[in-house]
Coordinates of C-alpha atoms in Angstrom, one line a residue:
M16 CA 0.0 0.0 0.0
E17 CA 1.2 3.4 -0.9
V18 CA 0.3 6.6 0.9
P19 CA -1.6 8.8 0.0
T20 CA -2.8 7.0 -3.1
T21 CA -2.5 3.4 -4.2
K22 CA -3.4 2.5 -7.8
F23 CA -3.7 -0.8 -9.6
T24 CA -5.7 -2.5 -12.4
L25 CA -8.2 -5.3 -11.6
E26 CA -9.0 -7.9 -14.2
A27 CA -12.8 -8.5 -14.1
P28 CA -15.1 -10.6 -16.3
A29 CA -16.3 -7.4 -18.0
G30 CA -12.8 -6.1 -18.6
L31 CA -10.0 -4.1 -17.0
I32 CA -11.0 -1.9 -14.1
E33 CA -8.8 0.9 -12.8
I34 CA -8.7 1.1 -9.0
E35 CA -7.5 4.0 -6.9
G36 CA -7.3 3.8 -3.1
R37 CA -7.1 6.9 -0.9
C38 CA -4.9 5.6 1.9
S39 CA -3.6 6.6 5.3
E40 CA -0.7 4.9 7.1
R41 CA -2.9 2.1 8.4
K42 CA -5.8 1.5 6.0
A43 CA -7.6 2.4 2.8
E44 CA -10.0 5.2 3.6
S45 CA -11.9 5.0 0.3
I46 CA -11.7 3.1 -3.0
T47 CA -12.6 4.6 -6.4
L48 CA -13.1 2.3 -9.4
T49 CA -13.4 3.4 -13.0
N50 CA -16.0 1.2 -14.7
V51 CA -16.3 -0.2 -18.2
P52 CA -18.6 1.9 -20.5
A53 CA -22.2 1.9 -19.5
F54 CA -25.1 2.3 -22.0
V55 CA -28.9 2.1 -22.2
V56 CA -30.7 -0.2 -24.6
Y57 CA -34.3 0.1 -23.3
D58 CA -35.8 3.0 -21.4
N59 CA -39.1 2.5 -19.6
E60 CA -40.4 -0.4 -21.8
E61 CA -43.7 -1.7 -20.5
I62 CA -43.8 -5.5 -20.0
E63 CA -46.4 -7.8 -18.5
V64 CA -45.1 -9.6 -15.4
P65 CA -47.0 -12.7 -14.3
S66 CA -48.6 -12.2 -10.8
I67 CA -47.7 -8.5 -10.9
G68 CA -49.1 -6.9 -14.0
P69 CA -47.6 -4.2 -16.3
V70 CA -44.2 -2.8 -15.2
L71 CA -42.0 -0.2 -16.9
V72 CA -38.5 -1.6 -17.2
S73 CA -35.2 -0.1 -18.5
V74 CA -32.2 -2.2 -19.4
V75 CA -28.6 -0.9 -19.0
Y76 CA -25.2 -2.5 -19.5
S77 CA -22.6 -1.5 -16.9
G78 CA -20.4 -4.6 -16.6
M79 CA -23.4 -6.9 -16.7
W80 CA -26.9 -6.4 -18.0
Y81 CA -29.2 -4.7 -15.5
A82 CA -33.0 -4.3 -15.5
V83 CA -34.0 -1.1 -13.7
V84 CA -37.4 -0.3 -12.3
D85 CA -38.2 3.3 -11.1
D86 CA -40.4 4.4 -8.3
V87 CA -41.2 1.0 -6.8
D88 CA -42.5 2.7 -3.7
T89 CA -45.1 4.9 -5.4
K90 CA -45.9 2.8 -8.4
H91 CA -45.9 -0.7 -6.9
G92 CA -46.4 0.0 -3.2
I93 CA -43.0 -1.4 -1.9
P94 CA -40.9 1.2 -0.1
I95 CA -37.2 0.5 -0.2
E96 CA -36.8 -0.3 3.5
P97 CA -35.2 -3.3 5.2
E98 CA -38.6 -4.6 6.5
N99 CA -39.7 -5.0 2.9
G100 CA -36.8 -7.2 1.9
K101 CA -38.9 -10.3 1.1
R102 CA -41.4 -8.3 -1.0
L103 CA -38.6 -6.5 -2.9
C104 CA -36.8 -9.8 -3.7
T105 CA -40.0 -11.4 -5.0
F106 CA -40.9 -8.4 -7.1
G107 CA -37.4 -8.0 -8.4
E108 CA -36.8 -11.6 -9.4
C109 CA -40.2 -11.9 -11.1
V110 CA -39.7 -8.7 -13.1
K111 CA -36.1 -9.7 -14.0
Q112 CA -37.3 -13.1 -15.3
A113 CA -40.1 -11.5 -17.4
A114 CA -37.6 -8.9 -18.7
R115 CA -35.2 -11.7 -19.8
Q116 CA -38.0 -13.2 -21.9
K117 CA -39.4 -9.9 -23.4
L118 CA -36.4 -7.6 -23.6
P119 CA -33.6 -9.4 -25.5
V120 CA -30.0 -8.1 -25.2
V121 CA -26.7 -8.8 -26.8
H122 CA -23.5 -6.8 -26.1
P123 CA -22.4 -5.3 -29.4
E124 CA -18.7 -6.2 -28.7
N125 CA -19.1 -9.4 -26.8
P126 CA -22.1 -11.5 -28.0
E127 CA -21.6 -14.0 -25.1
I128 CA -23.0 -11.3 -22.8
N129 CA -26.6 -11.8 -23.8
S130 CA -28.9 -12.0 -20.8
I131 CA -30.1 -9.8 -18.0
S132 CA -28.3 -10.8 -14.8
I133 CA -29.6 -8.6 -12.1
I134 CA -32.1 -5.8 -11.3
V135 CA -32.0 -2.4 -9.6
L136 CA -35.2 -1.3 -7.9
R137 CA -35.3 2.5 -7.4
S138 CA -37.2 4.7 -5.0
S139 CA -39.1 7.8 -6.0
T140 CA -36.6 9.5 -3.7
R141 CA -33.8 10.2 -6.2
G142 CA -30.6 8.4 -5.4
K143 CA -32.0 5.6 -3.3
A144 CA -32.2 2.0 -4.6
T145 CA -31.6 -1.6 -3.9
V146 CA -30.2 -4.4 -6.0
V147 CA -31.8 -7.9 -6.1
M148 CA -29.5 -10.8 -6.8
P149 CA -30.6 -14.4 -7.5
N150 CA -30.0 -17.1 -5.0
G151 CA -31.2 -20.2 -6.8
D152 CA -33.2 -21.6 -9.8
F153 CA -36.4 -19.8 -10.7
S154 CA -39.6 -21.4 -11.9
W155 CA -42.9 -19.6 -12.6
D156 CA -44.6 -22.8 -11.5
D157 CA -43.1 -22.7 -8.0
P158 CA -43.7 -19.5 -6.1
D159 CA -41.2 -20.7 -3.4
T160 CA -38.5 -19.9 -6.0
W161 CA -39.6 -16.3 -6.4
T162 CA -36.9 -15.0 -4.1
G163 CA -33.4 -13.6 -4.0
M164 CA -30.9 -11.6 -2.0
L165 CA -30.5 -7.9 -1.5
D166 CA -27.2 -6.1 -1.8
R167 CA -26.7 -4.2 1.4
S168 CA -24.6 -1.6 -0.4
P169 CA -25.8 0.7 -3.2
C170 CA -23.9 -1.7 -5.6
G171 CA -21.0 -0.4 -7.7
T172 CA -22.0 -1.5 -11.2
G173 CA -25.6 -0.9 -10.2
T174 CA -24.7 2.7 -9.4
S175 CA -23.0 3.0 -12.8
A176 CA -26.1 1.6 -14.5
V177 CA -28.3 4.2 -12.8
M178 CA -25.9 7.0 -13.7
A179 CA -26.0 6.0 -17.4
L180 CA -29.8 6.0 -17.3
E181 CA -30.0 9.4 -15.6
Q182 CA -27.5 10.8 -18.2
A183 CA -29.5 9.3 -21.1
R184 CA -32.6 11.0 -19.7
G185 CA -30.8 14.4 -19.5
R186 CA -30.9 14.5 -15.7
L187 CA -27.1 14.0 -15.0
R188 CA -24.3 15.8 -16.8
I189 CA -20.7 14.9 -17.5
G190 CA -18.6 15.8 -14.5
E191 CA -21.6 15.9 -12.1
K192 CA -21.5 13.9 -8.9
F193 CA -24.2 11.5 -8.0
A194 CA -24.9 10.2 -4.5
H195 CA -26.5 6.7 -4.5
R196 CA -27.9 5.2 -1.3
G197 CA -28.6 1.6 -0.6
I198 CA -31.4 0.0 1.4
L199 CA -29.4 0.5 4.7
G200 CA -28.6 4.1 4.0
T201 CA -25.0 3.7 3.1
S202 CA -23.9 5.5 0.0
Y203 CA -21.5 5.6 -2.9
E204 CA -20.4 8.7 -4.8
G205 CA -20.6 8.3 -8.5
L206 CA -19.2 10.6 -11.2
I207 CA -19.6 10.6 -15.0
L208 CA -16.1 11.1 -16.4
Q209 CA -16.7 11.2 -20.1
S210 CA -19.0 10.1 -23.0
T211 CA -18.1 7.4 -25.5
T212 CA -19.9 4.9 -27.7
V213 CA -20.2 1.1 -27.6
G214 CA -21.3 -0.2 -31.0
P215 CA -24.3 1.9 -32.0
F216 CA -25.1 3.0 -28.4
P217 CA -24.1 6.3 -26.7
A218 CA -22.2 5.4 -23.5
V219 CA -20.6 6.9 -20.5
I220 CA -17.5 6.1 -18.4
T221 CA -18.2 6.4 -14.7
S222 CA -16.3 6.2 -11.5
I223 CA -17.7 5.0 -8.2
T224 CA -16.2 5.8 -4.8
G225 CA -17.1 3.9 -1.6
Q226 CA -15.7 2.4 1.6
A227 CA -15.6 -1.1 3.1
W228 CA -14.4 -2.6 6.4
I229 CA -12.5 -5.8 7.1
T230 CA -14.6 -8.3 9.0
G231 CA -12.2 -11.3 9.0
Y232 CA -9.2 -13.1 7.6
S233 CA -8.9 -16.5 6.1
T234 CA -5.8 -18.6 5.3
L235 CA -5.8 -21.4 2.7
V236 CA -2.9 -23.9 2.7
V237 CA -1.8 -26.8 0.6
D238 CA 0.1 -29.6 2.3
P239 CA 2.8 -31.1 0.0
S240 CA 1.5 -34.6 0.7
D241 CA -2.1 -33.8 -0.1
P242 CA -3.2 -36.2 -2.9
F243 CA -5.7 -33.6 -4.2
P244 CA -3.9 -30.3 -4.1
A245 CA -6.2 -28.8 -6.7
G246 CA -9.3 -30.0 -5.0
F247 CA -11.8 -32.7 -6.3
T248 CA -15.3 -33.3 -7.4
V249 CA -17.5 -36.4 -7.0
A250 CA -20.2 -36.5 -9.7
D251 CA -22.9 -38.0 -7.5
I252 CA -22.6 -35.1 -5.0
W253 CA -21.3 -32.1 -6.8
S254 CA -22.0 -30.8 -10.3
P255 CA -19.5 -32.2 -12.7

C-alpha cells in the first residue's frame, strides 16, 4: 500500500477496471473504481409480469446487464426499506425473469454477454435504490423460488447503470457527482467522467467511490503430501 494513493488494475469478467485507493498509514480510507462503459438499450419499456401486471423496465449494461425499475414505492407499493426485503426480492426476481424473456439483449462487442443478470429497484426519492440478486433456480410454476438476495450496499456497477440511465434522460451531466444510497442508508459517490460509444449505443465512463471494512481473515494452505492439491469433485454429490 502506498500513501496517500494506491493505484492498480483489476481484471474482471467485464474487462480491466482501474482502481485508486485513498490511503492513510494504516488503512484504505476509500476506493474509487473506473468502470467499463455503461449504456442504455431500453428505457421504460412496458412489459407484462405474471402475478404482478404491467411494469416499466429499463435495461442498461454497466459490466453486466441490469434491469432497472423506477419508483417501486409509489408505483408498486413497496418502499425500499429493510422490513420489505422479502417483497422486494419477490418483485425484483419476477420482473427480471419477465424482462429476460421480453427484452432481449446482446452486447455489441461481446455476443456472449446476452442475458439480463440482475435488477435495480429505485425509489421515488432520487438516489435511493436496492439491487436484487438471484439465490437459486427460478420457476414460474413454483412461487417458493420467487426469491433472491438484497445487496446491502448501493452496488458499484448498479450505481454505474443508474448514472448511465440518468444521463441518457438528461438528468445527469458529464462531471456531475451522483450520490447513490442503498437500502441500509450507506452511500456511494458516482461521477460521469466522459462520454463514449459502444457499437451503436451512446455510452458513459463512470467512476464510483465507496468504503468497506475488514470483518475477518482466512488462510488457505496446501500440504505437499495432499493427494488432491487442486481439489476434487464427485459426480454424484457435486455438479460435474
